[in-house]
Short mmCIF file of C-alpha atoms in Angstrom, two decimals:
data_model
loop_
_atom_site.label_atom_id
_atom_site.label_comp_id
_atom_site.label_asym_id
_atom_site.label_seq_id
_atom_site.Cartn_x
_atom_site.Cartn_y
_atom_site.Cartn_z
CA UNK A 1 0.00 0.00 0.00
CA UNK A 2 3.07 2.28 0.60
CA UNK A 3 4.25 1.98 -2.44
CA UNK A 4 1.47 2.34 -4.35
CA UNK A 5 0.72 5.53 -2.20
CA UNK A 6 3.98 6.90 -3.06
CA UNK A 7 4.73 5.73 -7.09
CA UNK A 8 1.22 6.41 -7.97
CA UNK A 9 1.53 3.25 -9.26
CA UNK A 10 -1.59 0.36 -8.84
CA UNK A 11 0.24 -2.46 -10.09
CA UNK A 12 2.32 -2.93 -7.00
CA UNK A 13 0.51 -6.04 -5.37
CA UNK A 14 1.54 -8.35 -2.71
CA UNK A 15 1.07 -12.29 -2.53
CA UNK A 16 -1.35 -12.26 -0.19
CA UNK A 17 -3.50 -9.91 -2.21
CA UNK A 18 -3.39 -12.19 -5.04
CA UNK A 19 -4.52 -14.45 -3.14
CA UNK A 20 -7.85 -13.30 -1.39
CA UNK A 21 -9.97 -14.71 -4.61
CA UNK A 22 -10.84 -18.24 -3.60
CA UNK A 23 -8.57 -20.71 -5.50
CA UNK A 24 -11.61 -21.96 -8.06
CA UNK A 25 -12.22 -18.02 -9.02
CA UNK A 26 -8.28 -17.93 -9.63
CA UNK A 27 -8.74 -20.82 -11.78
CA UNK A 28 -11.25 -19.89 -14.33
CA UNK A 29 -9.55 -16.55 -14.37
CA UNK A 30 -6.26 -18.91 -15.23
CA UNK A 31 -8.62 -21.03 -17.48
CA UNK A 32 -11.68 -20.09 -19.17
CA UNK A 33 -9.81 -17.85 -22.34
CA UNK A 34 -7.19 -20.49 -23.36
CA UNK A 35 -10.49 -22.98 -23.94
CA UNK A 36 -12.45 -20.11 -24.90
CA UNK A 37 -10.09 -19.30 -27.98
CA UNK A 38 -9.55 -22.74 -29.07
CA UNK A 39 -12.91 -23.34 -29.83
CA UNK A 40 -13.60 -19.97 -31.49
CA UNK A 41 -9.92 -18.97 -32.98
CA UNK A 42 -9.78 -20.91 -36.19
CA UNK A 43 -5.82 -20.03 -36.27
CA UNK A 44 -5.10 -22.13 -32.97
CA UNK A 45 -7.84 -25.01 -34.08
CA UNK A 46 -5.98 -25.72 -37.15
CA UNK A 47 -2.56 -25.07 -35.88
CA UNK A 48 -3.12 -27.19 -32.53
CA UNK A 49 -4.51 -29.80 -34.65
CA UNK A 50 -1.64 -29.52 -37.10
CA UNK A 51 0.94 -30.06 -34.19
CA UNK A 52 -1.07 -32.52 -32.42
CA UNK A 53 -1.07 -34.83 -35.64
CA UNK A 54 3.05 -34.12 -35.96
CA UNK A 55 3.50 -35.57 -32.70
CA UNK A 56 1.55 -38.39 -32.76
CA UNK A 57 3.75 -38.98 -35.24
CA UNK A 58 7.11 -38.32 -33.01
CA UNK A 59 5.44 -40.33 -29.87
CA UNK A 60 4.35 -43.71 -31.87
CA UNK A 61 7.35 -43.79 -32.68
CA UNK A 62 8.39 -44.56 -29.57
CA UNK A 63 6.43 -48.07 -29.78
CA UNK A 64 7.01 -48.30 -33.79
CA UNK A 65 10.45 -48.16 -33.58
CA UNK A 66 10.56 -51.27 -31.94
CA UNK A 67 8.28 -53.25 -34.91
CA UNK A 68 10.59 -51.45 -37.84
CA UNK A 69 13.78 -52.00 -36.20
CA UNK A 70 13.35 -55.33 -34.21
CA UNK A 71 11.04 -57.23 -35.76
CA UNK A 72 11.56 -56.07 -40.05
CA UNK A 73 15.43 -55.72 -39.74
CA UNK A 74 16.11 -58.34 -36.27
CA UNK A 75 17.93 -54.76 -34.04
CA UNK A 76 18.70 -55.78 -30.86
CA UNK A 77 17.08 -53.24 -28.08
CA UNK A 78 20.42 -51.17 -27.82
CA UNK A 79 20.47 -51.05 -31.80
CA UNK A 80 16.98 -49.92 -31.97
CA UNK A 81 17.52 -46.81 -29.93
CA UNK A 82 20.47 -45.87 -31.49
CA UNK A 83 17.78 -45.33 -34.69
CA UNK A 84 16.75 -42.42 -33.33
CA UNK A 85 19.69 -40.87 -33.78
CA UNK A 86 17.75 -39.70 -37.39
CA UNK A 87 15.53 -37.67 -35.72
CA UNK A 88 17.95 -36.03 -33.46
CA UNK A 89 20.35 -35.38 -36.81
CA UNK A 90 17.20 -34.21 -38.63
CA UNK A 91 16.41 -31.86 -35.59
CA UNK A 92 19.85 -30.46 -35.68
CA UNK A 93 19.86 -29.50 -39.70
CA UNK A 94 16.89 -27.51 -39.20
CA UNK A 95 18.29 -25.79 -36.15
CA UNK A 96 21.33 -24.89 -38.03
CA UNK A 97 19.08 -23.26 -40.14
CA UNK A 98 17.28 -21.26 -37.96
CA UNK A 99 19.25 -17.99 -38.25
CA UNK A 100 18.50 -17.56 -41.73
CA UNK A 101 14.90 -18.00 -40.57
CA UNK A 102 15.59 -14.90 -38.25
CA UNK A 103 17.44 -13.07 -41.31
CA UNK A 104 14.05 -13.50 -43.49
CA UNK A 105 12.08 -12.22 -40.90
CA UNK A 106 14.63 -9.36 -40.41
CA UNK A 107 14.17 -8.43 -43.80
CA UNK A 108 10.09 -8.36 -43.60
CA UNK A 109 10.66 -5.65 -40.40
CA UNK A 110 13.04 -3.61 -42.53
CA UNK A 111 10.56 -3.27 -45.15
CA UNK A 112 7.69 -2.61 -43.04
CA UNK A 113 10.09 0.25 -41.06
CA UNK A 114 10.21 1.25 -45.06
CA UNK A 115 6.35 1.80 -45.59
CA UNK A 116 5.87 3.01 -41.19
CA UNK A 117 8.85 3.46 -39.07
CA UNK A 118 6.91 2.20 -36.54
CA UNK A 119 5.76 -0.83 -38.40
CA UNK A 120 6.19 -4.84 -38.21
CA UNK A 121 6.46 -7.48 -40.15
CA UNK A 122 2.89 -9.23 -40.61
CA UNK A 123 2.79 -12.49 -38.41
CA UNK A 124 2.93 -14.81 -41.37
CA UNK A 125 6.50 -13.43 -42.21
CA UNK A 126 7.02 -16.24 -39.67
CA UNK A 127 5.58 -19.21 -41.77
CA UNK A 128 8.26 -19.58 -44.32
CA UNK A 129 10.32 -22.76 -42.75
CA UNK A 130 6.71 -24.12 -41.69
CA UNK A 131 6.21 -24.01 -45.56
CA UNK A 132 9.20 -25.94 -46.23
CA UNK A 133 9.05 -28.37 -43.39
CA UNK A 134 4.97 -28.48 -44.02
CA UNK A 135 5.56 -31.53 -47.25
CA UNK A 136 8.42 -33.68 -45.62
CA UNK A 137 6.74 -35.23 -42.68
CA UNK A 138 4.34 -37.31 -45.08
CA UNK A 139 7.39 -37.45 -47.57
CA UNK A 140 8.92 -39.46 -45.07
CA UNK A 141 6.44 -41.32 -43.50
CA UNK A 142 5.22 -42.74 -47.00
CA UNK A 143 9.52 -43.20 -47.36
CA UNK A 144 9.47 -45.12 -44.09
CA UNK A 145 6.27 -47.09 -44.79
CA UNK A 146 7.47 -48.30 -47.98
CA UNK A 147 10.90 -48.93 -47.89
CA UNK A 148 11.02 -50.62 -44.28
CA UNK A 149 11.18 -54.04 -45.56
CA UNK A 150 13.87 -56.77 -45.12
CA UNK A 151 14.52 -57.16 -48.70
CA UNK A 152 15.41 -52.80 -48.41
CA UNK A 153 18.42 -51.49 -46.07
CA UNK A 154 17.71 -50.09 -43.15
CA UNK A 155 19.55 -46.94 -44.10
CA UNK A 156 16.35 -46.03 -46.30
CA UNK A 157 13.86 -46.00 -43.22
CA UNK A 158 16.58 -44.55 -41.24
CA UNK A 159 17.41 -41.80 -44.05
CA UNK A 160 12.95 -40.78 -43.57
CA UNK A 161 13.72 -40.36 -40.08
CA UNK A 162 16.32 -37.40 -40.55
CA UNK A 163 13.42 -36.00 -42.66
CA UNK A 164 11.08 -36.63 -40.45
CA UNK A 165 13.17 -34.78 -37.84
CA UNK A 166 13.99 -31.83 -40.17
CA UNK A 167 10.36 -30.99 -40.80
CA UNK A 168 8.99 -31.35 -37.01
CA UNK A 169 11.20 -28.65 -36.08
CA UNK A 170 10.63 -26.49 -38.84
CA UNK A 171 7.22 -26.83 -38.27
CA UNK A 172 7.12 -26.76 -34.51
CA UNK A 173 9.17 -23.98 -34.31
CA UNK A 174 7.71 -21.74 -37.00
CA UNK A 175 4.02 -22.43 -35.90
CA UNK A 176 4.85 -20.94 -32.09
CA UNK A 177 6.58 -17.33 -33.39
CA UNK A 178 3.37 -17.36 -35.52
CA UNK A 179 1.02 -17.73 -33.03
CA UNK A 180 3.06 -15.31 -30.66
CA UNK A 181 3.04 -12.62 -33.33
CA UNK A 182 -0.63 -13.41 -33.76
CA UNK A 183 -2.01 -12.90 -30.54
CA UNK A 184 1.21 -11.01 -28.49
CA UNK A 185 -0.90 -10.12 -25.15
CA UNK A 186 -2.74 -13.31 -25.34
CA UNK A 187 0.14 -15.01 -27.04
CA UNK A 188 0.46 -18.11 -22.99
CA UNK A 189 -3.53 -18.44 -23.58
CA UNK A 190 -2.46 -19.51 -27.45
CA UNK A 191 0.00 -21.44 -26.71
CA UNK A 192 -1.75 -23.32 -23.94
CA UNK A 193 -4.53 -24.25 -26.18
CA UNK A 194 -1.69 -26.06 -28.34
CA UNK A 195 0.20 -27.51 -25.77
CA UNK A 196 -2.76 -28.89 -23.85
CA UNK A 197 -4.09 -30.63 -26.64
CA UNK A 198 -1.26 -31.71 -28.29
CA UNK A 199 0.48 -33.73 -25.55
CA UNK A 200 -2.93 -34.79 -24.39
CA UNK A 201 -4.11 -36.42 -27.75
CA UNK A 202 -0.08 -37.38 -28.43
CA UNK A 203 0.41 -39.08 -25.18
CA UNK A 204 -2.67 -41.22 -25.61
CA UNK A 205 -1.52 -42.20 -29.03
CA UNK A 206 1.42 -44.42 -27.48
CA UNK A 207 -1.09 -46.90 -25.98
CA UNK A 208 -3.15 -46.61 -29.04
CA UNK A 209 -0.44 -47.29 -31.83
CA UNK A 210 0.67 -50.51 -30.19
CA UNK A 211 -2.27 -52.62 -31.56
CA UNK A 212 -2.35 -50.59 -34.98
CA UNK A 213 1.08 -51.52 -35.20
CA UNK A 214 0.52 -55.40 -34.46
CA UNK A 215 -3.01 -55.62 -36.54
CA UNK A 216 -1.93 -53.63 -39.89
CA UNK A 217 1.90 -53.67 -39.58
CA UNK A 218 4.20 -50.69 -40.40
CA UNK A 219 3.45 -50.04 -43.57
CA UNK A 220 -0.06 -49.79 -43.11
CA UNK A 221 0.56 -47.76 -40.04
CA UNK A 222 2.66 -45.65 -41.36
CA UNK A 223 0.75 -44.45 -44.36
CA UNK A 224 -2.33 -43.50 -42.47
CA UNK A 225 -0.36 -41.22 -40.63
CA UNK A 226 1.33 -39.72 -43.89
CA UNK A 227 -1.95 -39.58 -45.13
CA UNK A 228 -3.16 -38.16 -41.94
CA UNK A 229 -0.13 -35.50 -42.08
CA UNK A 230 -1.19 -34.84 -46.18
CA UNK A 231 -4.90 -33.30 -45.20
CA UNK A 232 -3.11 -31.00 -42.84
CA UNK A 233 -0.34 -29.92 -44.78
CA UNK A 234 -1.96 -26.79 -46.51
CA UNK A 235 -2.46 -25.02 -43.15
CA UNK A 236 0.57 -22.92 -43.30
CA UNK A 237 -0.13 -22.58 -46.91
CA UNK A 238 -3.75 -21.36 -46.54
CA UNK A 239 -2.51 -18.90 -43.02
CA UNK A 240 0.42 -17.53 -45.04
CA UNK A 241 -2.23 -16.59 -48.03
CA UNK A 242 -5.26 -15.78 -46.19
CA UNK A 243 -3.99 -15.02 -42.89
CA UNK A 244 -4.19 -11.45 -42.80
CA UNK A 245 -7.97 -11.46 -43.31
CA UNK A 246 -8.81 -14.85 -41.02
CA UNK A 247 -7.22 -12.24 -38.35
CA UNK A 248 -9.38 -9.31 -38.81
CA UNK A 249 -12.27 -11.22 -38.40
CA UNK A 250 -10.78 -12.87 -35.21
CA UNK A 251 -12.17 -11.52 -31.67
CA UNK A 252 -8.59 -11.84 -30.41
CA UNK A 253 -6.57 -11.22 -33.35
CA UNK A 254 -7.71 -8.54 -34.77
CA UNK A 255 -6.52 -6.45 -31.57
CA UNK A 256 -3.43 -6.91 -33.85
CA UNK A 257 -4.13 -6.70 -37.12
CA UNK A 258 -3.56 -2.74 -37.28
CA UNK A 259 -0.27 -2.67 -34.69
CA UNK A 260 -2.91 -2.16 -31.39
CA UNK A 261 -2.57 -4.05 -28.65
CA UNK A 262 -6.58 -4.22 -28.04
CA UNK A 263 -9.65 -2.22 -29.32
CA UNK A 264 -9.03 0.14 -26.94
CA UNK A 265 -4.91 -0.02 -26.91
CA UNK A 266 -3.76 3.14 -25.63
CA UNK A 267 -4.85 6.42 -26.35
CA UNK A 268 -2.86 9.82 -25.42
CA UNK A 269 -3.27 13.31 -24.64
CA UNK A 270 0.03 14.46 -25.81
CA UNK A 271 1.62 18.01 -25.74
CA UNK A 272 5.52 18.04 -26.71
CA UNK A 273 7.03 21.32 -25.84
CA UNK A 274 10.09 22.86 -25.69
CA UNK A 275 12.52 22.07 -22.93
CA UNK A 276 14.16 25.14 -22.90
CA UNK A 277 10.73 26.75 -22.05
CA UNK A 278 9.31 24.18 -19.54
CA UNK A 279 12.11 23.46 -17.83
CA UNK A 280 9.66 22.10 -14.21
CA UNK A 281 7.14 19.81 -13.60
CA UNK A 282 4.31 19.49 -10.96
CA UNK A 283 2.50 16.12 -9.99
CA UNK A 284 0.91 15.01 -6.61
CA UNK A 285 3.79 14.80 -4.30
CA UNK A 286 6.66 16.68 -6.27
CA UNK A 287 7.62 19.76 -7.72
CA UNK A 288 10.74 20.97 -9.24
CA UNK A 289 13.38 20.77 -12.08
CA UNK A 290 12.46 17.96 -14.55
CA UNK A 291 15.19 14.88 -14.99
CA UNK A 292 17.39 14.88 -17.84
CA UNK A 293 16.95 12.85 -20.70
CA UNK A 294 19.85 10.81 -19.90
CA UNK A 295 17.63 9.80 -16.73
CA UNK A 296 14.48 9.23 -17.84
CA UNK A 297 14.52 5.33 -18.46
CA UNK A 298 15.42 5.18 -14.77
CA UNK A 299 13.49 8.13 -13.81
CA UNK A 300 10.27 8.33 -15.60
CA UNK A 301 8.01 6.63 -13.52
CA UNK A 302 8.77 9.09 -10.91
CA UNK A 303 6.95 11.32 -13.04
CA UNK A 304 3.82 9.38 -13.37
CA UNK A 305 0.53 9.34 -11.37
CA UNK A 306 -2.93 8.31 -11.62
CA UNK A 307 -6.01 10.72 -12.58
CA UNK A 308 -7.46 9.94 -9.05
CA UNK A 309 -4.75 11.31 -7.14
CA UNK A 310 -4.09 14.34 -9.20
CA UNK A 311 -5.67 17.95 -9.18
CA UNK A 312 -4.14 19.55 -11.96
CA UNK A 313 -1.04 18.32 -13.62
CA UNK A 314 1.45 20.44 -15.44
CA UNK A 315 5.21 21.81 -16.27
CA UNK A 316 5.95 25.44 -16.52
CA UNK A 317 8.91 27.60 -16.99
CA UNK A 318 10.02 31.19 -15.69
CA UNK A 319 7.07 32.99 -17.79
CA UNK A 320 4.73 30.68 -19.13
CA UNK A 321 3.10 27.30 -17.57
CA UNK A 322 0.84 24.02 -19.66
CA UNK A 323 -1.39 22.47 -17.02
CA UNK A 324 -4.32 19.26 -17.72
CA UNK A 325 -6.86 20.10 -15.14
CA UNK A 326 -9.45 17.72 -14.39
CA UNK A 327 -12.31 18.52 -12.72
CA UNK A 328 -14.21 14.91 -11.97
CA UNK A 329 -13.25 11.79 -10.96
CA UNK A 330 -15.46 9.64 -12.22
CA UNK A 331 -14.55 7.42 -15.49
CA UNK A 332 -11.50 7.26 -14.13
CA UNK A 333 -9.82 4.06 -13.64
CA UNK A 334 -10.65 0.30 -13.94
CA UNK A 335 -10.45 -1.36 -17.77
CA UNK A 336 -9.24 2.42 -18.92
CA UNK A 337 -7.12 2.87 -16.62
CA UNK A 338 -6.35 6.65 -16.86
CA UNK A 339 -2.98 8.33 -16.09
CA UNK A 340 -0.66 11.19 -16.62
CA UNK A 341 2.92 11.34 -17.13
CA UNK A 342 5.91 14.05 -17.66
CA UNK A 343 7.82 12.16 -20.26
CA UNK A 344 11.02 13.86 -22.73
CA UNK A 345 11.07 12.52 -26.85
CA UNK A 346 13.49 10.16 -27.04
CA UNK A 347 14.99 12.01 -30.40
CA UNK A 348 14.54 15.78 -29.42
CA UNK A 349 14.73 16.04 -25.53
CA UNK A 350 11.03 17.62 -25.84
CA UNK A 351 9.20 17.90 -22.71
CA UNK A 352 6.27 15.60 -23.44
CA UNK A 353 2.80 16.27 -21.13
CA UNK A 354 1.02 12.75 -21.21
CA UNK A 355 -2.57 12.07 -20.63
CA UNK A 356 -3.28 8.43 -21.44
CA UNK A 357 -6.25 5.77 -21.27
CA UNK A 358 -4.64 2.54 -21.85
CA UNK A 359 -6.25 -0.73 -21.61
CA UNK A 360 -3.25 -3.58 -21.31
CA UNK A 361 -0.72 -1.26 -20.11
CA UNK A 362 -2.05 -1.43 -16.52
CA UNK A 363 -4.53 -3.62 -14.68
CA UNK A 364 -7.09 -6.20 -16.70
CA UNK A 365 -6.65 -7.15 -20.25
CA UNK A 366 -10.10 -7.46 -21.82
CA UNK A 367 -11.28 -4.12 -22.85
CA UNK A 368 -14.10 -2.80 -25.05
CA UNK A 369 -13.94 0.81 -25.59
CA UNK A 370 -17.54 1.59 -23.33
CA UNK A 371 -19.96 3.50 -25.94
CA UNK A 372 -20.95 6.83 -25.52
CA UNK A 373 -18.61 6.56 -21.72
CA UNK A 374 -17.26 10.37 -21.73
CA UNK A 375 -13.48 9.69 -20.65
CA UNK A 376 -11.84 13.24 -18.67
CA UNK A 377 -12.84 15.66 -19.79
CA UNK A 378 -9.59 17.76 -19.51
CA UNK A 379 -8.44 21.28 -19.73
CA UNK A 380 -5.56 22.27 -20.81
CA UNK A 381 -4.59 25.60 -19.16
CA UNK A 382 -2.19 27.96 -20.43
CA UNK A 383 -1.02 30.88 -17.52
CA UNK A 384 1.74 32.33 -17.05
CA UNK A 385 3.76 29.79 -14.98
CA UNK A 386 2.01 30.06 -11.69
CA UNK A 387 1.15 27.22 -9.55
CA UNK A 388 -1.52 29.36 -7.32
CA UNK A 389 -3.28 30.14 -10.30
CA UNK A 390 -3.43 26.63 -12.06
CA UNK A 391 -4.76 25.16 -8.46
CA UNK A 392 -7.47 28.80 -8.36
CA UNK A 393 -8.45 27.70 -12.18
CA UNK A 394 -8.77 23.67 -10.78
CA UNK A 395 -11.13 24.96 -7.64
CA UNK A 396 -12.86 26.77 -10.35
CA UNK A 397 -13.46 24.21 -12.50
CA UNK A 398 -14.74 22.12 -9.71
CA UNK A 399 -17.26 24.21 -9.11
CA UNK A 400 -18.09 24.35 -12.75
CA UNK A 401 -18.87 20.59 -12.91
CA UNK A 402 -20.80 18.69 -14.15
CA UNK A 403 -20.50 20.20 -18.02
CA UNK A 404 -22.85 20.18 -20.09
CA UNK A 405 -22.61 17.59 -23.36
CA UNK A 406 -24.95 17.04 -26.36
CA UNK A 407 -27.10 14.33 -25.18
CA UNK A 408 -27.12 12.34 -28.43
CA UNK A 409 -23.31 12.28 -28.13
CA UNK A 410 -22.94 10.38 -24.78
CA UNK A 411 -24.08 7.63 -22.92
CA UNK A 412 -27.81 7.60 -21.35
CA UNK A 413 -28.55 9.16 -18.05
CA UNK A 414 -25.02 11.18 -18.05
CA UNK A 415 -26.85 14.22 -16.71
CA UNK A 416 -29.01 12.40 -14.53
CA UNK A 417 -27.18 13.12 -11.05
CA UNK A 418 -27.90 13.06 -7.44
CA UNK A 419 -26.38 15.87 -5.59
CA UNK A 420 -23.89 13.16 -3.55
CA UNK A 421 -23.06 9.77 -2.07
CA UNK A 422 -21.62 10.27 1.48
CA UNK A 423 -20.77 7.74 4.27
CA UNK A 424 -18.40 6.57 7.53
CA UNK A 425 -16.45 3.44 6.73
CA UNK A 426 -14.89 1.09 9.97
CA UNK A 427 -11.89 0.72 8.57
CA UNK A 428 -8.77 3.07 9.06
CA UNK A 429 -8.84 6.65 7.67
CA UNK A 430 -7.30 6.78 4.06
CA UNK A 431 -9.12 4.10 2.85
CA UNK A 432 -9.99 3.84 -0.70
CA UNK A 433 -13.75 3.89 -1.80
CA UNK A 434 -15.23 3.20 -4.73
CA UNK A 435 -18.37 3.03 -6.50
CA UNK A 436 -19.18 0.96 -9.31
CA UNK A 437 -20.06 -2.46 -11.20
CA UNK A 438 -20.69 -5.64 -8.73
CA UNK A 439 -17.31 -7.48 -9.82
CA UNK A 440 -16.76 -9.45 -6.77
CA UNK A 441 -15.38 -12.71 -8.28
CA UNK A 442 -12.46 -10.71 -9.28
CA UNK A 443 -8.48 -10.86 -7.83
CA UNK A 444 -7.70 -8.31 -5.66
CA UNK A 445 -5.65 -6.85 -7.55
CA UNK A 446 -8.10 -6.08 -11.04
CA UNK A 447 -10.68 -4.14 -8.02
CA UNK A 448 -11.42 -0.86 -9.93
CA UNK A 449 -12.39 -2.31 -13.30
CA UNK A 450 -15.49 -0.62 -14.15
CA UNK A 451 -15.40 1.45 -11.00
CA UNK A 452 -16.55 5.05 -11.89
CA UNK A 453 -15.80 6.65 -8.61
CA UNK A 454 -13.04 6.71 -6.24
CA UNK A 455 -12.34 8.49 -3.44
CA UNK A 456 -9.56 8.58 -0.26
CA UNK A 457 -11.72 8.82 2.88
CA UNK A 458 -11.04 11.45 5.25
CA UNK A 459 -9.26 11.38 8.98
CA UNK A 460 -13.19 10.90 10.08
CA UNK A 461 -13.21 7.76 7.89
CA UNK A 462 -16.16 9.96 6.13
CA UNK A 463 -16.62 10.02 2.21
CA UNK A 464 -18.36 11.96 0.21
CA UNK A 465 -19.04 11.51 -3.93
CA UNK A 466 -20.30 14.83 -5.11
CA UNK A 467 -22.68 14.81 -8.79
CA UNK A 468 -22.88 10.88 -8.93
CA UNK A 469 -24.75 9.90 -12.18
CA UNK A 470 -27.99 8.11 -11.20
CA UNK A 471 -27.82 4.41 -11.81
CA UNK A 472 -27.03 0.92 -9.40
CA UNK A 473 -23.61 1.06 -7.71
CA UNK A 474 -21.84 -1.60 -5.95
CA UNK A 475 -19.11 -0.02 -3.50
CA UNK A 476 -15.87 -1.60 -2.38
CA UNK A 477 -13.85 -0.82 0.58
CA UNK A 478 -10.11 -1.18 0.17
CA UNK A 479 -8.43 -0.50 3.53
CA UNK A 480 -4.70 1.01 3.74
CA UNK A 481 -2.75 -1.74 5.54
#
């Protein structure tokens, strides 16, 4: 709590917070969206089913080795595992090949910086060795199924496995920076999905392939699961052609398809002035000379705070001051999380003046832009460098509020307002108290999504919400410990 009091900062959390949701709450939270997006993202379907099928064929191996090797060519136990040295040879020639991978992809982001310098390459710049690799695992499991006979050397089975292992890893490898790239933010649920049902379905298979093996043989075997391995093979193919638009009409992947990070992202306020001019800064608890640039990567979260703890928020110079005054604090936190920062431009040494509403950057991380929500408003104040005055032109604006907004242009019931919510808490003084949605399955720690008010009780323990918009609340108590 001190730290959080002191930084400004929400995200500072300890254990034991995290842990006041009951364990099953934590594990739906840990749960439900890595199911959720395997049954309704067709790019992890596919994919997961693409990798599941590759190691089925990896782990019946296992069990098939044993009827190739043994049985077909008469290996002794110690010879038969000593086979596998072809995959693990097959696995290594793809991995020396792995920085060129890295160069291709190198060259997509250098022609994307070309077009945007703040651009990336697209996420199927990723699926060029998973095109490669896609054709040789049923290459060489038809190879291995018909050429693993007694009347062939065993070098010609043995030669499919080095294939074999060469296009796993190509594959493997390729389909996880794909998937990353894909969804970034929800990049572990992705890759979850994949890994869940891949070893799942895999695993089982080693039981399973033991009587396929004795009923139909090898061959047999083996050329369902190259012809198994054949339907799939397009589905690098089809993403690398068609990925772009499977993406935008993706509920998680089209958070990426433009460079956000969600629908909401992160939006700014942003004034860059000159730092010969505004050479100060004023937040909450500070005042004075602003860092220099060499110091900001260390510094600049000293200069941060968030809209509920803030009057007015500003730098200024000898004769002339920029201030965001905000009269309300309602709409202020939660999903949107709302904050302001003194910041410099990394290539100029501006002084930057920061108001953001970010989404993923703090806090939870789904987040639907709320319709007709109004999110500040803010003034920005020009004077003449005077702190008195910008705090006389906050207390001013205070008593201005609420404004008054085109009804058609903002959410229903905006200027429907009681004069003020007011109560004693029994915890300690400084307590936090908000008003808002009922969210009580949530961690600790996400407490203040969809919360419109907030407010620091007083050394009475007494609170007081002034112009609350008529509606159902449900308020939450956070105590200072």
């Amino acid at each position: 709590m001190h730290l959080r009091r002191v930084t400004g900062d929400d995200r500072y959390r300890t254990q034991i917070e995290f842990r006041q949701a009951s364990l099953s709450a934590r594990l739906m939270l840990a749960m439900y969206r890595p199911v959720v997006m395997l049954v309704q993202e067709s790019i992890i379907f596919l994919f997961s089913l693409y990798l599941t099928v590759a190691y089925i064929i990896i782990f019946t191996s296992f069990t098939g080795y044993e009827f190739m090797y043994k049985d077909i060519y008469d290996f002794s136990q110690g010879e038969t595992a000593l086979c596998f040295l072809g995959l693990a040879i097959g696995l290594l020639c793809c991995a020396f090949l792995i920085p060129h991978n890295a160069k291709l992809h190198a060259r997509d982001v250098s022609r994307a910086k070309t077009v945007d310098p703040h651009g990336k390459a697209p996420p199927e710049s990723r699926l060029y060795w998973a095109m490669i690799g896609a054709p040789t695992l049923p290459t060489s499991m038809f190879w291995m199924a018909w050429t693993a006979r007694s009347d062939i050397s065993f070098w010609s089975p043995l030669s499919a496995s080095v294939v074999t292992g060469f296009g796993m890893l190509c594959v493997f490898t390729t389909c996880y920076q794909y998937l990353i790239d894909t969804y970034e933010a929800y990049a572990a649920s992705a890759l979850s999905c994949l890994t869940l049902m891949r070893y799942l379905v895999s695993g089982a298979m080693i039981e399973v392939s033991i009587p396929f093996y004795k009923n139909l043989g090898v061959p047999h075997t083996l050329t369902i699961l190259g012809c198994i391995n054949a339907v799939l093979v397009p589905v690098p193919y089809v993403s690398y052609r068609y990925g772009p638009w499977i993406r935008k009409r993706s509920k998680y992947g089209k958070m990426f398809a433009s460079g956000l990070l969600s629908p909401l992202g992160e939006r700014r306020n942003l004034s860059q002035l000159d730092n010969t001019i505004f050479t100060h800064g004023h937040r909450t608890s500070s005042q004075g000379a602003l860092p220099e640039l060499s110091e900001y990567p260390v510094l600049e979260y000293d200069w941060c705070d968030l809209i509920n703890l803030v009057k007015f928020w500003g730098v200024y110079g000898d004769s002339i001051g920029c201030s965001y005054i905000h009269p309300s604090k309602e709409c202020i936190n939660g999903d949107h999380q709302e904050g302001v920062m003194v910041h410099r431009e990394s290539n100029t040494g501006d002084t930057v003046l920061l108001n953001m509403i970010h989404g993923l950057h703090v806090l939870t991380d789904e987040h639907e832009l709320s319709k007709g929500r109004i999110w500040g408003p803010w003034l920005q104040y020009l004077n003449d460098g005077s702190l008195g005055d910008a705090y006389a032109k906050y207390d001013k604006e205070v008593e201005s509020w609420p404004y008054s907004f085109p009804s058609s242009d903002i959410e229903p019931g905006y200027h429907q307002r009681i004069s003020s919510v007011q109560g004693v808490i029994t915890s300690s003084d400084g307590a936090s108290v908000l008003l808002g949605d009922n969210q009580s399955n949530q961690l600790s720690a996400e407490h203040g999504a969809n919360y419109y008010y907030h407010i620091i009780s007083d050394g009475d323990r007494r609170f007081v919400f002034e112009n609350v918009r008529r509606t159902t609340y449900a308020p939450l108590c956070l105590g200072k410990q």
